[in-house]
């Protein structure tokens, strides 16, 4: 890209040091943004007193806004809780609230943590004698843990956490990899630690970086890299729903839907997406790292021979149903954006949450309820009825209807949906031009 003789790289030199106004000017000059785009972005720029975007990220232009709403009717572990959800998808909050009411009527939701340690990984490649290396680590494990706790994780130790274990893994070459695998085996150390109420990425990375030197002194081996693992299978979150007094046919249908997803990875992916419809909006509303949670859940789902579901439903007796969610949901209630973002703090306060484990368990419970709502709809009325009905408003606006035109377009689209069981943006556009056309021919007095 070339603008007035300046090439692309030249143009972005020092971009991060510019004021936001200067960034806009450059992007306009490059033709990347138009003046109207800048005006639209600038509308979002006054939402926080101190400009948090500048603090959170680099090259910031403003804010991307998501709607935030609340899911109602949840009772988790015997406690009523209102769930803040930041999400753009129509019908997620409605389905969660409706299903939570149904669950409240027929049973209960219980949650717990299974394990409390996160994992840091240290890779050692080109080790001359792996057995000697592993032996040295095993024999000196306690002193390494003690050093890391004393020098780096002392804050966590004071709060009951800290480094707990160091485990050695041997990772052998995999000849099935594309292009083969030319390297000899690696030794990878797993540094296990309890990060208390932090998500723990920063602290575990610091611990691993710190351990490089004492391990080098001990073994004469340099770590090639270290970073946390997002597959936190040592800190799982479990949610259970038990229901009774249900229609037997419905129970059977939900169980069959569960087996479909348990057997088939094509269905499992969509099933799990529905679970994450309940989880991600809370992760976002509380300022947590949703990429980490997505990575954790899907990696956990893919741990066996094939991609699997993270929830399962079973018939209990004639009219009962039991569902379970089990997967890692790595979140924090301290540190990072969670502390700085005013909405994140509000979201935590709304749920009465102080501890990371509580937040993780609420996410698991809402994910499981969301999944139940989807399966109930899919096995009875189908997804179109609930989802598309609510989606009609989006289609109406996307077609370009004005505030006054919305009710008429919506009404007509609902009619089409009822008759054809289908609805699309082109339906919305057709209806809108029909309405506009008929308005044009109608005499003015009839339109008032
Ligand atoms: C849509 O966002 C989510 C569903 O596809 C989930 C599912 O199929 O279980 C309805």
CSV table of C-alpha atoms and ligand atoms in Angstrom, one decimal:
chain,number,residue,atom,x,y,z
A,1,UNK,CA,0.0,0.0,0.0
A,2,UNK,CA,1.4,3.3,-1.0
A,3,UNK,CA,0.2,6.7,0.1
A,4,UNK,CA,1.6,9.9,-1.4
A,5,UNK,CA,4.9,8.2,-2.0
A,6,UNK,CA,5.2,6.8,1.5
A,7,UNK,CA,5.2,3.0,1.7
A,8,UNK,CA,3.2,0.9,4.2
A,9,UNK,CA,6.0,0.3,6.6
A,10,UNK,CA,7.2,3.9,6.5
A,11,UNK,CA,3.6,5.0,7.2
A,12,UNK,CA,3.3,2.9,10.4
A,13,UNK,CA,6.7,3.9,11.8
A,14,UNK,CA,6.1,5.3,15.3
A,15,UNK,CA,2.3,4.7,15.0
A,16,UNK,CA,2.0,3.4,18.6
A,17,UNK,CA,3.5,6.7,19.9
A,18,UNK,CA,1.0,8.9,18.1
A,19,UNK,CA,-2.0,10.4,19.9
A,20,UNK,CA,-5.3,8.8,18.9
A,21,UNK,CA,-6.2,11.9,16.8
A,22,UNK,CA,-3.0,11.5,14.9
A,23,UNK,CA,-3.7,7.7,14.4
A,24,UNK,CA,-7.1,8.6,12.9
A,25,UNK,CA,-5.5,11.2,10.6
A,26,UNK,CA,-3.0,8.6,9.3
A,27,UNK,CA,-5.6,6.0,8.7
A,28,UNK,CA,-7.8,8.4,6.8
A,29,UNK,CA,-4.8,9.5,4.7
A,30,UNK,CA,-4.1,5.9,3.9
A,31,UNK,CA,-7.7,5.3,2.9
A,32,UNK,CA,-8.2,2.7,5.6
A,33,UNK,CA,-10.8,4.7,7.4
A,34,UNK,CA,-13.3,7.3,6.1
A,35,UNK,CA,-14.3,10.4,8.1
A,36,UNK,CA,-17.7,8.7,8.9
A,37,UNK,CA,-15.9,5.7,10.3
A,38,UNK,CA,-13.9,7.9,12.6
A,39,UNK,CA,-17.0,9.6,13.8
A,40,UNK,CA,-18.6,6.2,14.5
A,41,UNK,CA,-15.6,5.0,16.5
A,42,UNK,CA,-15.3,8.3,18.3
A,43,UNK,CA,-18.8,8.0,19.6
A,44,UNK,CA,-17.5,5.2,21.9
A,45,UNK,CA,-14.5,7.1,23.1
A,46,UNK,CA,-16.0,8.9,26.1
A,47,UNK,CA,-17.4,5.8,27.9
A,48,UNK,CA,-14.7,5.7,30.5
A,49,UNK,CA,-13.3,8.6,32.5
A,50,UNK,CA,-9.7,7.6,32.0
A,51,UNK,CA,-9.1,6.2,28.6
A,52,UNK,CA,-8.8,2.5,29.5
A,53,UNK,CA,-8.3,1.4,25.9
A,54,UNK,CA,-4.9,3.2,25.8
A,55,UNK,CA,-3.9,1.2,28.9
A,56,UNK,CA,-5.2,-2.2,27.9
A,57,UNK,CA,-4.0,-2.4,24.3
A,58,UNK,CA,-1.7,-0.9,21.7
A,59,UNK,CA,-2.6,1.4,18.8
A,60,UNK,CA,-6.1,1.8,20.2
A,61,UNK,CA,-8.8,3.7,18.3
A,62,UNK,CA,-11.7,3.3,20.7
A,63,UNK,CA,-14.0,0.7,21.9
A,64,UNK,CA,-16.0,-2.1,20.3
A,65,UNK,CA,-19.3,-2.3,22.2
A,66,UNK,CA,-21.2,-5.5,23.0
A,67,UNK,CA,-24.6,-5.6,24.6
A,68,UNK,CA,-24.6,-6.6,28.2
A,69,UNK,CA,-27.8,-8.2,29.7
A,70,UNK,CA,-28.8,-10.4,32.6
A,71,UNK,CA,-30.0,-14.0,32.7
A,72,UNK,CA,-32.5,-14.6,35.4
A,73,UNK,CA,-34.0,-17.4,37.5
A,74,UNK,CA,-30.7,-19.1,38.3
A,75,UNK,CA,-30.3,-20.9,41.6
A,76,UNK,CA,-26.9,-22.4,41.9
A,77,UNK,CA,-25.9,-24.5,45.0
A,78,UNK,CA,-29.1,-23.2,46.7
A,79,UNK,CA,-28.3,-19.5,46.1
A,80,UNK,CA,-30.2,-17.2,43.8
A,81,UNK,CA,-27.9,-15.4,41.4
A,82,UNK,CA,-28.4,-12.9,38.5
A,83,UNK,CA,-26.0,-13.6,35.7
A,84,UNK,CA,-24.5,-10.7,33.7
A,85,UNK,CA,-23.8,-11.7,30.1
A,86,UNK,CA,-22.0,-9.7,27.4
A,87,UNK,CA,-23.0,-11.2,24.1
A,88,UNK,CA,-24.2,-10.2,20.6
A,89,UNK,CA,-26.2,-13.4,19.8
A,90,UNK,CA,-30.0,-13.1,19.9
A,91,UNK,CA,-31.9,-15.6,22.2
A,92,UNK,CA,-28.9,-16.8,24.4
A,93,UNK,CA,-30.1,-14.8,27.4
A,94,UNK,CA,-33.8,-15.6,26.8
A,95,UNK,CA,-33.0,-19.3,26.5
A,96,UNK,CA,-30.8,-19.3,29.6
A,97,UNK,CA,-33.4,-17.5,31.7
A,98,UNK,CA,-36.2,-19.7,30.5
A,99,UNK,CA,-34.3,-23.0,31.0
A,100,UNK,CA,-33.1,-21.8,34.5
A,101,UNK,CA,-36.8,-21.3,35.4
A,102,UNK,CA,-37.6,-24.8,34.3
A,103,UNK,CA,-34.6,-26.2,36.2
A,104,UNK,CA,-35.7,-24.3,39.3
A,105,UNK,CA,-39.1,-25.9,39.1
A,106,UNK,CA,-38.0,-29.4,38.5
A,107,UNK,CA,-34.7,-29.8,40.4
A,108,UNK,CA,-31.4,-28.2,41.3
A,109,UNK,CA,-27.9,-27.2,40.1
A,110,UNK,CA,-24.8,-28.1,42.1
A,111,UNK,CA,-21.2,-27.2,41.3
A,112,UNK,CA,-17.7,-28.1,42.6
A,113,UNK,CA,-14.0,-27.8,41.7
A,114,UNK,CA,-12.0,-30.9,40.8
A,115,UNK,CA,-8.4,-30.0,41.6
A,116,UNK,CA,-7.0,-26.5,41.9
A,117,UNK,CA,-3.6,-26.4,40.1
A,118,UNK,CA,-2.7,-24.7,36.9
A,119,UNK,CA,0.2,-25.9,34.7
A,120,UNK,CA,3.4,-24.2,33.5
A,121,UNK,CA,5.5,-26.0,30.9
A,122,UNK,CA,9.3,-25.9,30.5
A,123,UNK,CA,10.7,-27.5,27.4
A,124,UNK,CA,14.2,-29.0,27.4
A,125,UNK,CA,15.3,-30.2,24.0
A,126,UNK,CA,18.6,-31.8,22.9
A,127,UNK,CA,19.2,-33.3,26.3
A,128,UNK,CA,22.2,-35.7,26.2
A,129,UNK,CA,21.1,-38.0,28.9
A,130,UNK,CA,17.3,-37.7,29.6
A,131,UNK,CA,17.3,-40.3,32.4
A,132,UNK,CA,20.0,-38.4,34.3
A,133,UNK,CA,18.2,-35.1,33.8
A,134,UNK,CA,14.9,-36.5,35.0
A,135,UNK,CA,16.6,-38.1,38.0
A,136,UNK,CA,18.3,-34.8,39.0
A,137,UNK,CA,14.9,-32.9,38.7
A,138,UNK,CA,13.1,-35.6,40.8
A,139,UNK,CA,15.8,-35.6,43.5
A,140,UNK,CA,15.9,-31.8,43.8
A,141,UNK,CA,12.2,-31.1,43.2
A,142,UNK,CA,11.5,-30.0,46.7
A,143,UNK,CA,14.3,-27.5,46.8
A,144,UNK,CA,13.3,-26.1,43.4
A,145,UNK,CA,9.7,-25.7,44.6
A,146,UNK,CA,10.9,-24.0,47.8
A,147,UNK,CA,13.1,-21.6,45.8
A,148,UNK,CA,10.2,-20.7,43.4
A,149,UNK,CA,7.8,-20.1,46.3
A,150,UNK,CA,10.3,-18.0,48.2
A,151,UNK,CA,11.5,-15.8,45.4
A,152,UNK,CA,8.5,-15.5,43.1
A,153,UNK,CA,5.2,-17.0,44.4
A,154,UNK,CA,5.5,-15.7,48.0
A,155,UNK,CA,2.3,-13.6,47.7
A,156,UNK,CA,0.4,-16.7,46.7
A,157,UNK,CA,2.0,-18.8,49.5
A,158,UNK,CA,0.7,-16.2,52.0
A,159,UNK,CA,-2.8,-16.7,50.6
A,160,UNK,CA,-2.6,-20.5,50.7
A,161,UNK,CA,-1.4,-21.1,47.2
A,162,UNK,CA,2.0,-21.4,45.5
A,163,UNK,CA,4.0,-24.0,43.6
A,164,UNK,CA,3.0,-27.5,44.6
A,165,UNK,CA,4.8,-30.0,42.3
A,166,UNK,CA,7.1,-30.4,39.3
A,167,UNK,CA,6.5,-33.3,37.1
A,168,UNK,CA,8.7,-34.7,34.3
A,169,UNK,CA,7.2,-35.8,30.9
A,170,UNK,CA,9.0,-37.2,28.0
A,171,UNK,CA,7.6,-36.2,24.6
A,172,UNK,CA,8.7,-38.6,21.9
A,173,UNK,CA,8.8,-37.8,18.1
A,174,UNK,CA,5.6,-38.3,16.2
A,175,UNK,CA,6.1,-39.8,12.8
A,176,UNK,CA,2.5,-39.1,11.8
A,177,UNK,CA,3.1,-35.3,11.7
A,178,UNK,CA,3.0,-33.7,8.4
A,179,UNK,CA,6.5,-33.8,6.8
A,180,UNK,CA,7.6,-36.2,9.5
A,181,UNK,CA,9.3,-35.3,12.8
A,182,UNK,CA,13.1,-34.9,12.6
A,183,UNK,CA,13.8,-34.0,16.3
A,184,UNK,CA,14.7,-36.4,19.1
A,185,UNK,CA,12.5,-36.5,22.2
A,186,UNK,CA,12.0,-33.6,24.5
A,187,UNK,CA,11.8,-33.5,28.3
A,188,UNK,CA,9.0,-31.2,29.4
A,189,UNK,CA,8.6,-30.2,33.0
A,190,UNK,CA,5.1,-29.4,34.3
A,191,UNK,CA,5.2,-26.9,37.1
A,192,UNK,CA,1.9,-27.2,39.0
A,193,UNK,CA,0.7,-24.3,41.1
A,194,UNK,CA,-2.3,-23.1,43.0
A,195,UNK,CA,-2.8,-19.5,41.7
A,196,UNK,CA,-5.6,-18.8,44.3
A,197,UNK,CA,-8.0,-16.2,42.7
A,198,UNK,CA,-5.8,-15.2,39.8
A,199,UNK,CA,-6.2,-16.8,36.4
A,200,UNK,CA,-2.5,-17.4,36.9
A,201,UNK,CA,-1.0,-17.0,33.5
A,202,UNK,CA,1.4,-14.3,34.6
A,203,UNK,CA,2.6,-15.8,37.8
A,204,UNK,CA,3.1,-19.3,36.4
A,205,UNK,CA,5.1,-17.8,33.5
A,206,UNK,CA,7.2,-15.9,36.0
A,207,UNK,CA,7.8,-19.0,38.1
A,208,UNK,CA,8.9,-21.0,35.0
A,209,UNK,CA,11.2,-18.2,33.8
A,210,UNK,CA,12.7,-18.1,37.3
A,211,UNK,CA,13.3,-21.8,37.4
A,212,UNK,CA,15.4,-21.7,34.2
A,213,UNK,CA,18.5,-20.6,36.2
A,214,UNK,CA,18.4,-23.1,39.2
A,215,UNK,CA,17.6,-25.9,36.7
A,216,UNK,CA,20.5,-24.9,34.5
A,217,UNK,CA,22.8,-24.8,37.6
A,218,UNK,CA,21.6,-28.2,38.6
A,219,UNK,CA,21.6,-30.0,35.2
A,220,UNK,CA,23.6,-27.9,32.8
A,221,UNK,CA,20.6,-27.9,30.5
A,222,UNK,CA,19.0,-24.8,29.2
A,223,UNK,CA,15.2,-24.6,28.8
A,224,UNK,CA,14.3,-23.9,25.2
A,225,UNK,CA,11.0,-22.2,26.1
A,226,UNK,CA,8.5,-21.9,28.9
A,227,UNK,CA,4.8,-20.9,29.1
A,228,UNK,CA,1.6,-21.9,30.8
A,229,UNK,CA,-0.5,-24.6,29.4
A,230,UNK,CA,-4.1,-23.8,28.6
A,231,UNK,CA,-5.1,-27.4,28.9
A,232,UNK,CA,-5.7,-27.1,32.7
A,233,UNK,CA,-6.9,-30.6,33.3
A,234,UNK,CA,-5.6,-30.4,36.8
A,235,UNK,CA,-8.2,-27.8,37.7
A,236,UNK,CA,-11.6,-28.9,36.4
A,237,UNK,CA,-15.0,-27.4,37.1
A,238,UNK,CA,-18.0,-29.6,37.5
A,239,UNK,CA,-21.6,-28.7,37.4
A,240,UNK,CA,-24.5,-31.1,37.9
A,241,UNK,CA,-28.2,-30.7,37.2
A,242,UNK,CA,-30.7,-33.2,38.6
A,243,UNK,CA,-34.3,-32.9,37.5
A,244,UNK,CA,-37.5,-34.9,38.2
A,245,UNK,CA,-41.1,-35.0,37.3
A,246,UNK,CA,-40.4,-34.5,33.5
A,247,UNK,CA,-42.3,-35.9,30.6
A,248,UNK,CA,-40.8,-39.3,29.8
A,249,UNK,CA,-40.7,-38.8,26.1
A,250,UNK,CA,-38.8,-35.5,26.5
A,251,UNK,CA,-36.2,-37.1,28.9
A,252,UNK,CA,-35.6,-39.8,26.3
A,253,UNK,CA,-35.2,-37.3,23.5
A,254,UNK,CA,-32.7,-35.3,25.5
A,255,UNK,CA,-30.7,-38.4,26.4
A,256,UNK,CA,-30.6,-39.5,22.7
A,257,UNK,CA,-29.5,-36.0,21.7
A,258,UNK,CA,-26.7,-36.3,24.3
A,259,UNK,CA,-25.6,-39.7,22.9
A,260,UNK,CA,-25.6,-38.3,19.3
A,261,UNK,CA,-23.1,-35.6,20.5
A,262,UNK,CA,-21.1,-38.1,22.6
A,263,UNK,CA,-20.6,-40.4,19.6
A,264,UNK,CA,-20.2,-37.9,16.8
A,265,UNK,CA,-17.5,-35.1,16.7
A,266,UNK,CA,-19.5,-33.2,14.0
A,267,UNK,CA,-22.4,-32.9,16.5
A,268,UNK,CA,-20.1,-32.6,19.5
A,269,UNK,CA,-18.6,-29.3,18.0
A,270,UNK,CA,-22.1,-27.7,17.8
A,271,UNK,CA,-23.2,-29.2,21.2
A,272,UNK,CA,-20.1,-27.6,22.8
A,273,UNK,CA,-20.6,-24.4,21.0
A,274,UNK,CA,-24.1,-24.2,22.6
A,275,UNK,CA,-22.4,-24.8,26.0
A,276,UNK,CA,-20.0,-22.0,25.4
A,277,UNK,CA,-22.9,-19.7,24.5
A,278,UNK,CA,-23.5,-19.8,28.3
A,279,UNK,CA,-19.9,-19.6,29.4
A,280,UNK,CA,-18.3,-16.9,27.1
A,281,UNK,CA,-20.7,-14.1,27.8
A,282,UNK,CA,-19.8,-14.3,31.6
A,283,UNK,CA,-16.1,-14.6,30.8
A,284,UNK,CA,-16.4,-11.4,28.7
A,285,UNK,CA,-18.6,-9.5,31.2
A,286,UNK,CA,-16.1,-10.2,34.0
A,287,UNK,CA,-13.1,-9.1,31.9
A,288,UNK,CA,-11.6,-12.6,31.7
A,289,UNK,CA,-9.6,-14.1,28.9
A,290,UNK,CA,-12.2,-15.9,26.7
A,291,UNK,CA,-9.5,-17.2,24.3
A,292,UNK,CA,-7.9,-19.1,27.2
A,293,UNK,CA,-11.2,-20.5,28.3
A,294,UNK,CA,-12.1,-21.6,24.8
A,295,UNK,CA,-8.7,-23.2,24.3
A,296,UNK,CA,-9.0,-25.0,27.7
A,297,UNK,CA,-12.5,-26.4,27.0
A,298,UNK,CA,-11.8,-27.5,23.4
A,299,UNK,CA,-8.4,-29.0,24.2
A,300,UNK,CA,-10.0,-30.9,27.1
A,301,UNK,CA,-12.8,-32.0,24.8
A,302,UNK,CA,-10.2,-33.4,22.3
A,303,UNK,CA,-8.1,-35.2,24.9
A,304,UNK,CA,-9.2,-38.7,24.0
A,305,UNK,CA,-9.1,-40.4,20.6
A,306,UNK,CA,-11.6,-37.9,19.2
A,307,UNK,CA,-13.2,-34.5,19.9
A,308,UNK,CA,-15.9,-35.1,22.6
A,309,UNK,CA,-18.6,-33.3,24.4
A,310,UNK,CA,-18.1,-31.5,27.8
A,311,UNK,CA,-21.6,-32.2,29.0
A,312,UNK,CA,-23.6,-35.4,29.1
A,313,UNK,CA,-27.3,-36.1,29.9
A,314,UNK,CA,-28.8,-39.4,31.3
A,315,UNK,CA,-32.3,-40.5,32.0
A,316,UNK,CA,-32.8,-41.3,35.7
A,317,UNK,CA,-35.8,-43.6,36.5
A,318,UNK,CA,-38.8,-42.8,34.3
A,319,UNK,CA,-39.1,-39.1,34.6
A,320,UNK,CA,-35.7,-37.9,35.8
A,321,UNK,CA,-32.8,-36.4,34.0
A,322,UNK,CA,-29.2,-35.9,35.2
A,323,UNK,CA,-26.7,-33.7,33.3
A,324,UNK,CA,-23.1,-33.0,34.0
A,325,UNK,CA,-20.5,-30.5,32.8
A,326,UNK,CA,-16.8,-31.3,33.4
A,327,UNK,CA,-14.0,-29.2,31.8
A,328,UNK,CA,-11.5,-26.6,32.8
A,329,UNK,CA,-12.7,-23.0,33.0
A,330,UNK,CA,-9.6,-21.0,33.9
A,331,UNK,CA,-10.6,-17.6,35.2
A,332,UNK,CA,-9.5,-15.0,37.8
A,333,UNK,CA,-11.2,-12.5,40.0
A,334,UNK,CA,-8.0,-10.5,40.7
A,335,UNK,CA,-5.4,-9.1,38.4
A,336,UNK,CA,-5.5,-8.0,34.8
A,337,UNK,CA,-8.5,-6.4,33.2
A,338,UNK,CA,-10.8,-7.8,35.9
A,339,UNK,CA,-9.6,-5.3,38.4
A,340,UNK,CA,-9.4,-2.3,36.0
A,341,UNK,CA,-12.6,-2.6,33.9
A,342,UNK,CA,-15.5,-1.0,35.8
A,343,UNK,CA,-18.1,-3.3,34.2
A,344,UNK,CA,-16.1,-6.4,35.2
A,345,UNK,CA,-16.1,-5.3,38.8
A,346,UNK,CA,-19.9,-4.6,38.6
A,347,UNK,CA,-20.5,-8.0,37.0
A,348,UNK,CA,-18.6,-9.7,39.9
A,349,UNK,CA,-20.5,-7.7,42.5
A,350,UNK,CA,-23.8,-8.6,40.9
A,351,UNK,CA,-23.1,-12.3,41.3
A,352,UNK,CA,-21.7,-11.8,44.8
A,353,UNK,CA,-18.4,-13.3,43.6
A,354,UNK,CA,-15.0,-12.8,45.3
A,355,UNK,CA,-13.3,-16.1,44.4
A,356,UNK,CA,-12.1,-17.4,41.0
A,357,UNK,CA,-13.5,-20.8,41.9
A,358,UNK,CA,-17.0,-19.4,42.4
A,359,UNK,CA,-16.8,-17.6,39.0
A,360,UNK,CA,-15.6,-20.7,37.3
A,361,UNK,CA,-18.5,-22.8,38.8
A,362,UNK,CA,-21.1,-20.2,37.8
A,363,UNK,CA,-19.8,-20.4,34.2
A,364,UNK,CA,-20.1,-24.2,34.3
A,365,UNK,CA,-23.6,-24.1,35.6
A,366,UNK,CA,-24.8,-21.5,33.1
A,367,UNK,CA,-23.1,-23.5,30.3
A,368,UNK,CA,-24.9,-26.6,31.3
A,369,UNK,CA,-28.3,-24.9,31.6
A,370,UNK,CA,-27.7,-23.3,28.2
A,371,UNK,CA,-26.9,-26.7,26.7
A,372,UNK,CA,-30.1,-28.1,28.3
A,373,UNK,CA,-32.1,-25.3,26.8
A,374,UNK,CA,-30.7,-26.0,23.3
A,375,UNK,CA,-31.3,-29.7,23.5
A,376,UNK,CA,-34.8,-29.2,24.8
A,377,UNK,CA,-35.6,-26.8,21.9
A,378,UNK,CA,-33.8,-29.0,19.3
A,379,UNK,CA,-35.7,-32.1,20.3
A,380,UNK,CA,-39.1,-30.5,20.5
A,381,UNK,CA,-40.0,-27.3,18.6
A,382,UNK,CA,-36.7,-27.0,16.7
A,383,UNK,CA,-34.2,-24.2,16.9
A,384,UNK,CA,-35.9,-22.0,14.4
A,385,UNK,CA,-39.0,-21.2,16.4
A,386,UNK,CA,-37.3,-19.6,19.4
A,387,UNK,CA,-34.1,-18.4,17.8
A,388,UNK,CA,-35.4,-17.0,14.6
A,389,UNK,CA,-38.4,-15.3,16.2
A,390,UNK,CA,-36.0,-13.3,18.2
A,391,UNK,CA,-33.7,-12.9,15.2
A,392,UNK,CA,-36.4,-11.2,13.2
A,393,UNK,CA,-35.6,-7.9,14.8
A,394,UNK,CA,-32.0,-8.1,13.7
A,395,UNK,CA,-33.0,-9.1,10.2
A,396,UNK,CA,-35.4,-6.1,10.1
A,397,UNK,CA,-32.7,-3.7,11.1
A,398,UNK,CA,-30.1,-5.3,8.8
A,399,UNK,CA,-32.5,-4.8,5.9
A,400,UNK,CA,-32.4,-1.1,6.6
A,401,UNK,CA,-35.9,-0.6,8.2
A,402,UNK,CA,-36.4,2.7,10.0
A,403,UNK,CA,-37.8,2.8,13.6
A,404,UNK,CA,-41.3,3.5,12.1
A,405,UNK,CA,-41.0,0.6,9.6
A,406,UNK,CA,-39.8,-2.0,12.1
A,407,UNK,CA,-43.2,-3.1,13.5
A,408,UNK,CA,-44.8,-3.7,10.0
A,409,UNK,CA,-41.7,-5.5,8.7
A,410,UNK,CA,-41.5,-7.7,11.8
A,411,UNK,CA,-45.2,-8.6,11.7
A,412,UNK,CA,-44.9,-9.7,8.1
A,413,UNK,CA,-41.7,-11.7,8.7
A,414,UNK,CA,-43.4,-13.5,11.7
A,415,UNK,CA,-46.2,-14.4,9.3
A,416,UNK,CA,-43.7,-15.8,6.7
A,417,UNK,CA,-41.8,-17.7,9.5
A,418,UNK,CA,-45.1,-19.3,10.7
A,419,UNK,CA,-46.1,-20.4,7.2
A,420,UNK,CA,-42.7,-21.5,5.8
A,421,UNK,CA,-40.7,-22.2,9.0
A,422,UNK,CA,-37.9,-20.2,7.3
A,423,UNK,CA,-36.8,-16.7,7.2
A,424,UNK,CA,-33.8,-14.8,5.8
A,425,UNK,CA,-32.4,-11.4,5.2
A,426,UNK,CA,-33.7,-11.4,1.6
A,427,UNK,CA,-37.2,-12.0,3.0
A,428,UNK,CA,-36.7,-8.9,5.2
A,429,UNK,CA,-35.5,-6.9,2.2
A,430,UNK,CA,-38.4,-8.0,0.1
A,431,UNK,CA,-40.9,-7.2,2.8
A,432,UNK,CA,-39.3,-3.8,3.4
A,433,UNK,CA,-39.4,-2.8,-0.3
A,434,UNK,CA,-43.0,-4.1,-0.5
A,435,UNK,CA,-44.0,-1.9,2.4
A,436,UNK,CA,-42.1,1.1,1.0
A,437,UNK,CA,-43.7,0.5,-2.4
A,438,UNK,CA,-47.2,0.3,-1.1
A,439,UNK,CA,-46.5,3.4,1.0
A,440,UNK,CA,-45.5,5.3,-2.2
A,441,UNK,CA,-48.7,4.5,-4.0
A,442,UNK,CA,-50.9,5.1,-1.0
A,443,UNK,CA,-52.3,8.6,-0.8
A,444,UNK,CA,-50.5,10.7,1.8
A,445,UNK,CA,-53.6,11.1,4.1
A,446,UNK,CA,-53.8,7.3,4.4
A,447,UNK,CA,-50.2,7.1,5.7
A,448,UNK,CA,-50.7,9.5,8.6
B,1,LIG,C1,-26.5,-21.9,18.5
B,1,LIG,O1,-25.8,-20.8,18.9
B,1,LIG,C2,-26.3,-23.1,19.5
B,1,LIG,C3,-26.9,-24.4,19.1
B,1,LIG,O2,-26.5,-24.8,17.8
B,1,LIG,C4,-26.4,-25.4,20.1
B,1,LIG,C5,-26.7,-26.9,19.8
B,1,LIG,O3,-26.9,-27.2,18.7
B,1,LIG,O4,-26.7,-27.7,20.8
B,1,LIG,C6,-28.4,-24.4,19.2
